[in-house]
Short mmCIF file of C-alpha atoms in Angstrom, two decimals:
data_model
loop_
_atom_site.label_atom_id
_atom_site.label_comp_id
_atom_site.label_asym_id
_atom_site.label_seq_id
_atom_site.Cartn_x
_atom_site.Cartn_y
_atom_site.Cartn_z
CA UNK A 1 -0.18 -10.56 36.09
CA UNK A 2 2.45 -8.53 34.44
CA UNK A 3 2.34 -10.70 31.50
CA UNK A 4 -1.32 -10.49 30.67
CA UNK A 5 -3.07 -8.51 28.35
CA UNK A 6 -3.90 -5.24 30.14
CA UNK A 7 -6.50 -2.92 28.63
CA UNK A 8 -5.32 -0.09 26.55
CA UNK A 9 -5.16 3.07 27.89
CA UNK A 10 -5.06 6.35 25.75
CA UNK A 11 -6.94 8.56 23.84
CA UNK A 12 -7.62 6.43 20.97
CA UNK A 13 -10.59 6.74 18.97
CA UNK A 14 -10.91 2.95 18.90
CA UNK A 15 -9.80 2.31 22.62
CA UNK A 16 -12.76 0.96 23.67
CA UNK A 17 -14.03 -1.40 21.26
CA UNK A 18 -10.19 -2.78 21.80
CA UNK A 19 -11.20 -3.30 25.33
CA UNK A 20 -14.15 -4.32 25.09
CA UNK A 21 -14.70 -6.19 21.84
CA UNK A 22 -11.03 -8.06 22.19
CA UNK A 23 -9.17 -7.53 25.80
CA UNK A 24 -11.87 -8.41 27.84
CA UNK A 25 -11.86 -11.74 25.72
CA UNK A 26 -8.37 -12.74 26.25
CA UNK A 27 -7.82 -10.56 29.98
CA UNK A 28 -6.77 -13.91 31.49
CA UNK A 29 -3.98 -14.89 28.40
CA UNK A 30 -0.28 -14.01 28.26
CA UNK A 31 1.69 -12.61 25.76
CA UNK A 32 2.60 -16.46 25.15
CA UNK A 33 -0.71 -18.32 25.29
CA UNK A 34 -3.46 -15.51 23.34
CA UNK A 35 -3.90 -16.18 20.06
CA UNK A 36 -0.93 -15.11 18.08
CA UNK A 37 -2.89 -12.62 15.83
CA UNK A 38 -4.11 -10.61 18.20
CA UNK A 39 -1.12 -10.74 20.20
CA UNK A 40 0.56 -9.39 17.05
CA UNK A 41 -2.43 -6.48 16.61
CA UNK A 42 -2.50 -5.55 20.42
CA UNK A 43 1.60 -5.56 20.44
CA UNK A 44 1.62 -2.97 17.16
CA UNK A 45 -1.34 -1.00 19.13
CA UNK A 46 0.13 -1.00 22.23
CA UNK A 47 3.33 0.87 20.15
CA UNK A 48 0.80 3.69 19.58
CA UNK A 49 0.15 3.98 23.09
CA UNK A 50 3.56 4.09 24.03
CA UNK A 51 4.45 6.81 22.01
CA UNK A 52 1.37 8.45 22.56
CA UNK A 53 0.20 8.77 19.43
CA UNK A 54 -3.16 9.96 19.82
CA UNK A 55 -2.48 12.46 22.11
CA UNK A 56 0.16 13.88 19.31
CA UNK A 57 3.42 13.62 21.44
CA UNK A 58 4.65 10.90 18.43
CA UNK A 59 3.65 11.60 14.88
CA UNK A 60 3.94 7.75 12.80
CA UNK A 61 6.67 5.90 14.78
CA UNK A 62 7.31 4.08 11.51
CA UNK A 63 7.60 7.32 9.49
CA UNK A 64 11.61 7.23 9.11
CA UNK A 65 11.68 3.22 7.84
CA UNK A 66 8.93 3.99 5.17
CA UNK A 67 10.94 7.11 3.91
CA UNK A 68 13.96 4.80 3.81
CA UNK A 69 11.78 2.03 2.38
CA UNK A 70 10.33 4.79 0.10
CA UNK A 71 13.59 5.59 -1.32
CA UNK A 72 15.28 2.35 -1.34
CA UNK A 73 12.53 1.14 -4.06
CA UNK A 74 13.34 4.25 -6.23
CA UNK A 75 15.89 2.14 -8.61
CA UNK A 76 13.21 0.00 -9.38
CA UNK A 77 10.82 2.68 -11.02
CA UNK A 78 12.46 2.97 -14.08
CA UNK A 79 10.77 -0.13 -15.06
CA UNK A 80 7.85 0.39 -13.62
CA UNK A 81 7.51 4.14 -14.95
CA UNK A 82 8.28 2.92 -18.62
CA UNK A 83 5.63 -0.23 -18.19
CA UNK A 84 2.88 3.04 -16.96
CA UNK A 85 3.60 5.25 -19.68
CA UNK A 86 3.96 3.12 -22.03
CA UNK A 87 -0.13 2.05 -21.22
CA UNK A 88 -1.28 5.66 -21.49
CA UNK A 89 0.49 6.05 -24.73
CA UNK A 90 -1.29 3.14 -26.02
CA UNK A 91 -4.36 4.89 -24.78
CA UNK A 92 -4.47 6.60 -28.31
CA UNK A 93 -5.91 2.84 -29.42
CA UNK A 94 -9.04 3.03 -27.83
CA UNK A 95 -9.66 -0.81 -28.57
CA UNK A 96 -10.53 -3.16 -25.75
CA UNK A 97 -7.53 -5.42 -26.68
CA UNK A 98 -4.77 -2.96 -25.92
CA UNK A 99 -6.38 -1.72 -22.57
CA UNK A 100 -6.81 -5.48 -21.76
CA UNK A 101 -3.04 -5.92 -22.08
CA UNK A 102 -1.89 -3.06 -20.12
CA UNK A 103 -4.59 -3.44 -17.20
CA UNK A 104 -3.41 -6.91 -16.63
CA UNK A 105 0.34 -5.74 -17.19
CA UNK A 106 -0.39 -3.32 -14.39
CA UNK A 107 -2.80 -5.50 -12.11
CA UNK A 108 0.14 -7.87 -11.96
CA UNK A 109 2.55 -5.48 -10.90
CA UNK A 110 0.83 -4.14 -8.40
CA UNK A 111 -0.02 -7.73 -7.14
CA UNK A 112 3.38 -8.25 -6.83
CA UNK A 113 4.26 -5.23 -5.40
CA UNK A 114 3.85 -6.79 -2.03
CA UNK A 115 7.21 -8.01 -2.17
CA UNK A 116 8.21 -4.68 -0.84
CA UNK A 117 6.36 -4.95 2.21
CA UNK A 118 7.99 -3.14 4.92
CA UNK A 119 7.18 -5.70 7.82
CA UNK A 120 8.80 -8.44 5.56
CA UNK A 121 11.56 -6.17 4.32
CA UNK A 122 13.09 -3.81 6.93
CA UNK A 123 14.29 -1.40 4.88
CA UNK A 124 18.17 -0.81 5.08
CA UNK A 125 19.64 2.73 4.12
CA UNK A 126 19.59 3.45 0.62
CA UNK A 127 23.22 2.82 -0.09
CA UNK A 128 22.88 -0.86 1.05
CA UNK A 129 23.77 -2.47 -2.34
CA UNK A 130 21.57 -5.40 -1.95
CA UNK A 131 18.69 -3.73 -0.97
CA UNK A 132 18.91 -2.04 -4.08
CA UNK A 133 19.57 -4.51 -5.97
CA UNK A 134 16.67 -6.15 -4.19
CA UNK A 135 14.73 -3.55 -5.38
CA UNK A 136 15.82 -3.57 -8.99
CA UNK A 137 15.49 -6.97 -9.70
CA UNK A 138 11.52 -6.71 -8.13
CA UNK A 139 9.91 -5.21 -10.80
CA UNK A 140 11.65 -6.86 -13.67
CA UNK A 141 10.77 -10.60 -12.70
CA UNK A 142 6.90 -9.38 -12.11
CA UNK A 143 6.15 -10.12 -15.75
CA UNK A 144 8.15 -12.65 -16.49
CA UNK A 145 7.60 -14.86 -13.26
CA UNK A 146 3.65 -13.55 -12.58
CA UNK A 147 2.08 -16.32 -13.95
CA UNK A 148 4.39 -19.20 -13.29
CA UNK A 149 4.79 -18.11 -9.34
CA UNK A 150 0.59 -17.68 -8.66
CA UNK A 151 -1.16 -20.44 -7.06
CA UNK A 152 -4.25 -19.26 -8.98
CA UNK A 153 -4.27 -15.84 -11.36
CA UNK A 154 -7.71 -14.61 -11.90
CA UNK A 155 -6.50 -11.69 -14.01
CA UNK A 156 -8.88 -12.86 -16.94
CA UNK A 157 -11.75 -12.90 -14.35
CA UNK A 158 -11.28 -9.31 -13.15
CA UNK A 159 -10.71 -7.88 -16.36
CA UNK A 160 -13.91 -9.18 -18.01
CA UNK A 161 -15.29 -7.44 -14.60
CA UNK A 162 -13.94 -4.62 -15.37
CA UNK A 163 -14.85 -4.66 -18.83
CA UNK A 164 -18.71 -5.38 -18.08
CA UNK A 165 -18.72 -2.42 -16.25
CA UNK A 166 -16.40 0.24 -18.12
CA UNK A 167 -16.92 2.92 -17.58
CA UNK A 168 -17.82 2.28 -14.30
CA UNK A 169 -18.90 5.09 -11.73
CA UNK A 170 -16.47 4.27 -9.23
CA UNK A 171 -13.92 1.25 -8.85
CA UNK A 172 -11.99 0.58 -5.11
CA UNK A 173 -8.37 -0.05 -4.30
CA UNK A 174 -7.56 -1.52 -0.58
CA UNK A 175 -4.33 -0.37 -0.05
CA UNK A 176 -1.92 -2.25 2.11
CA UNK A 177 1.76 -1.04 2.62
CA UNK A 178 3.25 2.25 1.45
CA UNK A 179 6.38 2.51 -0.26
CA UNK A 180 7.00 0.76 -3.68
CA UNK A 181 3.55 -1.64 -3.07
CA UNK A 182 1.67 1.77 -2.75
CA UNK A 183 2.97 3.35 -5.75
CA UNK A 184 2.34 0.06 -7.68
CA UNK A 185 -1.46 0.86 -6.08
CA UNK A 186 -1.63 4.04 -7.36
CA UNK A 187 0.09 3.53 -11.31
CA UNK A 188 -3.25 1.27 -11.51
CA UNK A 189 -5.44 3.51 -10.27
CA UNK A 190 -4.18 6.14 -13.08
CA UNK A 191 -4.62 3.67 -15.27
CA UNK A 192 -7.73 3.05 -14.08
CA UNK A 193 -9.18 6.26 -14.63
CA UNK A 194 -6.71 7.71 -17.71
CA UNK A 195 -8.13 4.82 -19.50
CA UNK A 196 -11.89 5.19 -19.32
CA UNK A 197 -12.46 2.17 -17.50
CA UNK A 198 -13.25 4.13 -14.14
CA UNK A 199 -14.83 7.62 -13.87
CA UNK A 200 -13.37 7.42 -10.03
CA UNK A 201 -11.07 5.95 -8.04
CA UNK A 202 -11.30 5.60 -4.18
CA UNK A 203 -8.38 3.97 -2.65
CA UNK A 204 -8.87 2.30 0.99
CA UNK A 205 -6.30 3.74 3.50
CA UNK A 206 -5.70 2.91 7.39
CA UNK A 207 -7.04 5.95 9.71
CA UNK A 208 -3.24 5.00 11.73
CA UNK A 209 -0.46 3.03 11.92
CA UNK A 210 -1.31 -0.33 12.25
CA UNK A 211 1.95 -2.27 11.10
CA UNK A 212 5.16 -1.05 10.28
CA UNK A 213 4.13 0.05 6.50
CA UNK A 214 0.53 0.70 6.44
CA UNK A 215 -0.43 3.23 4.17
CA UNK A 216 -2.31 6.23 5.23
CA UNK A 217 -3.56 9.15 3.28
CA UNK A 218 -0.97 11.31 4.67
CA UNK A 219 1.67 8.31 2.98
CA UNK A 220 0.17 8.70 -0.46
CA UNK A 221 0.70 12.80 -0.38
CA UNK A 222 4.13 12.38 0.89
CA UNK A 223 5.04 9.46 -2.03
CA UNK A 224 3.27 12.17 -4.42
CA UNK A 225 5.73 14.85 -3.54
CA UNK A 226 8.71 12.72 -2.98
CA UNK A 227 7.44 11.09 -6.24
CA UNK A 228 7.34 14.36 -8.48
CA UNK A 229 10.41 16.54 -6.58
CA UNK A 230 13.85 13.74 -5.47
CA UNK A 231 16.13 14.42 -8.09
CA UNK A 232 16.66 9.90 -7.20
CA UNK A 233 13.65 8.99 -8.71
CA UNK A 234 13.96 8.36 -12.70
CA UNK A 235 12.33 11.20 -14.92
CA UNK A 236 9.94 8.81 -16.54
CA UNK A 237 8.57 8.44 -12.65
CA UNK A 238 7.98 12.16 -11.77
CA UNK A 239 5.98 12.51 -15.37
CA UNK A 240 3.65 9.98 -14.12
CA UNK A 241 3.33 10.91 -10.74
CA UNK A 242 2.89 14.96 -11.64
CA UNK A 243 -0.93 13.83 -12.54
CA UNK A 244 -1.55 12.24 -9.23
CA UNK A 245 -2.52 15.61 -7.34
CA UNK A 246 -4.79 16.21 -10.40
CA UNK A 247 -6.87 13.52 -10.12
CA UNK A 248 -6.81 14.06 -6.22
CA UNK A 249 -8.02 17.59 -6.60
CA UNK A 250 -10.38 17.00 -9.46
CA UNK A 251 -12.08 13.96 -7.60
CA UNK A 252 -11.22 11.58 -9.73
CA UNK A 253 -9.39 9.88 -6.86
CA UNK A 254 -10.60 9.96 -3.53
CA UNK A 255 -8.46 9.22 -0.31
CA UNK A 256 -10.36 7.31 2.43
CA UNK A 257 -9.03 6.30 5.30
CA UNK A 258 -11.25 4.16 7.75
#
């Protein structure tokens, strides 16, 4: 009985539709014969529990490996900083055609800026050299390799989306993992908005820890300040990021977490 799935039991907001919506479901399975994806959701939730996390003993377990994860992918945002500004300088041509090029430029990136997924990666220290190196050599084959390494790119399709509807009211980001795939998230949502294309912004966040690098809104203000104040990230970087609490406080991004 030991090995079954047991209900969970703390002060979770979402305890009981675990219990009752999957538990009860799979109360006669083992750790080795339930499904393996919501083995692999109930082990990362029971985590939360241990550390008791909703009744604030714990803040985010994983807190420490995304600040290492954070600063491990600061080599690589010298490339990614110069792609960003070089897209709002080229915001002076107010021509479809250049936005077209950068938006895609940027889309791409941040595509492929699940690479850096924490749960994939386990982010060493910072003076590992090939996790740096990891990290610089990222961003520069994004470009180069984007379209060779997709199974299908539908850039062209999203853009003339976009395009139909610029400016649009409001456009939606679903984040995924903090660190570098999170600030590839939020260089397009500046672009996004610093172009026209979007009056808004709203980027999708998890309400807690779910994985080992899920983003929450409490990940994108500590990247922000991180971003604009570690004398490690490159100067191009902080310029950039110095508008994020801007748009944050002027609305033109909004930070939901649900």
């Amino acid at each position: 009985d030991k090995h079954r799935l047991r209900p969970i039991n703390d002060k979770g907001f979402d305890s009981t539709r675990w219990n009752e919506d999957i538990v009860s479901n799979y109360s006669e399975k083992t750790w080795l014969d339930a499904p393996w994806l919501v083995t692999e959701y109930y082990f990362y939730r029971r985590i939360l529990e241990a550390v008791g996390y909703f009744s604030g003993e714990l803040g985010d377990p994983f807190e420490a490996q995304k600040q290492k994860g954070l600063q491990s992918c600061f080599p690589a945002l010298k490339s990614l900083s110069k792609l960003v500004l070089q897209a709002i300088t080229a915001l002076e041509d107010p021509s479809m055609e250049s936005k077209e090029y950068y938006f895609k430029a940027i889309l791409l990136t941040s595509l492929w800026g699940n690479r850096m997924d924490l749960s994939i990666w386990p982010a060493e220290a910072t003076s590992d050299p090939d996790s740096t190196e990891r990290a610089k050599d990222a961003i520069g084959q994004v470009l180069k390799s984007s379209s060779k390494m997709l199974l299908a790119d539908d850039s062209e399709v999203v853009w003339e989306a976009v395009k139909a509807s610029s400016p649009a009211d409001q456009m939606d980001i679903i984040a995924d993992n903090a660190g570098f795939e999170l600030i590839t998230d939020l260089c397009l949502a500046d672009f996004l908005v610093s172009s026209g294309l979007s009056h808004k912004v709203v980027i999708h966040l998890k309400p807690y820890p779910v994985f080992v690098s899920d983003a929450m809104e409490k990940d994108v203000l500590s990247h922000i300040e991180a971003l604009t104040s570690d004398d490690g990230v490159p100067k191009d970087m902080r310029k950039v990021a110095s508008r994020w609490t801007t748009y944050i406080d002027e609305g033109k991004w909004e930070l939901k977490e649900h």
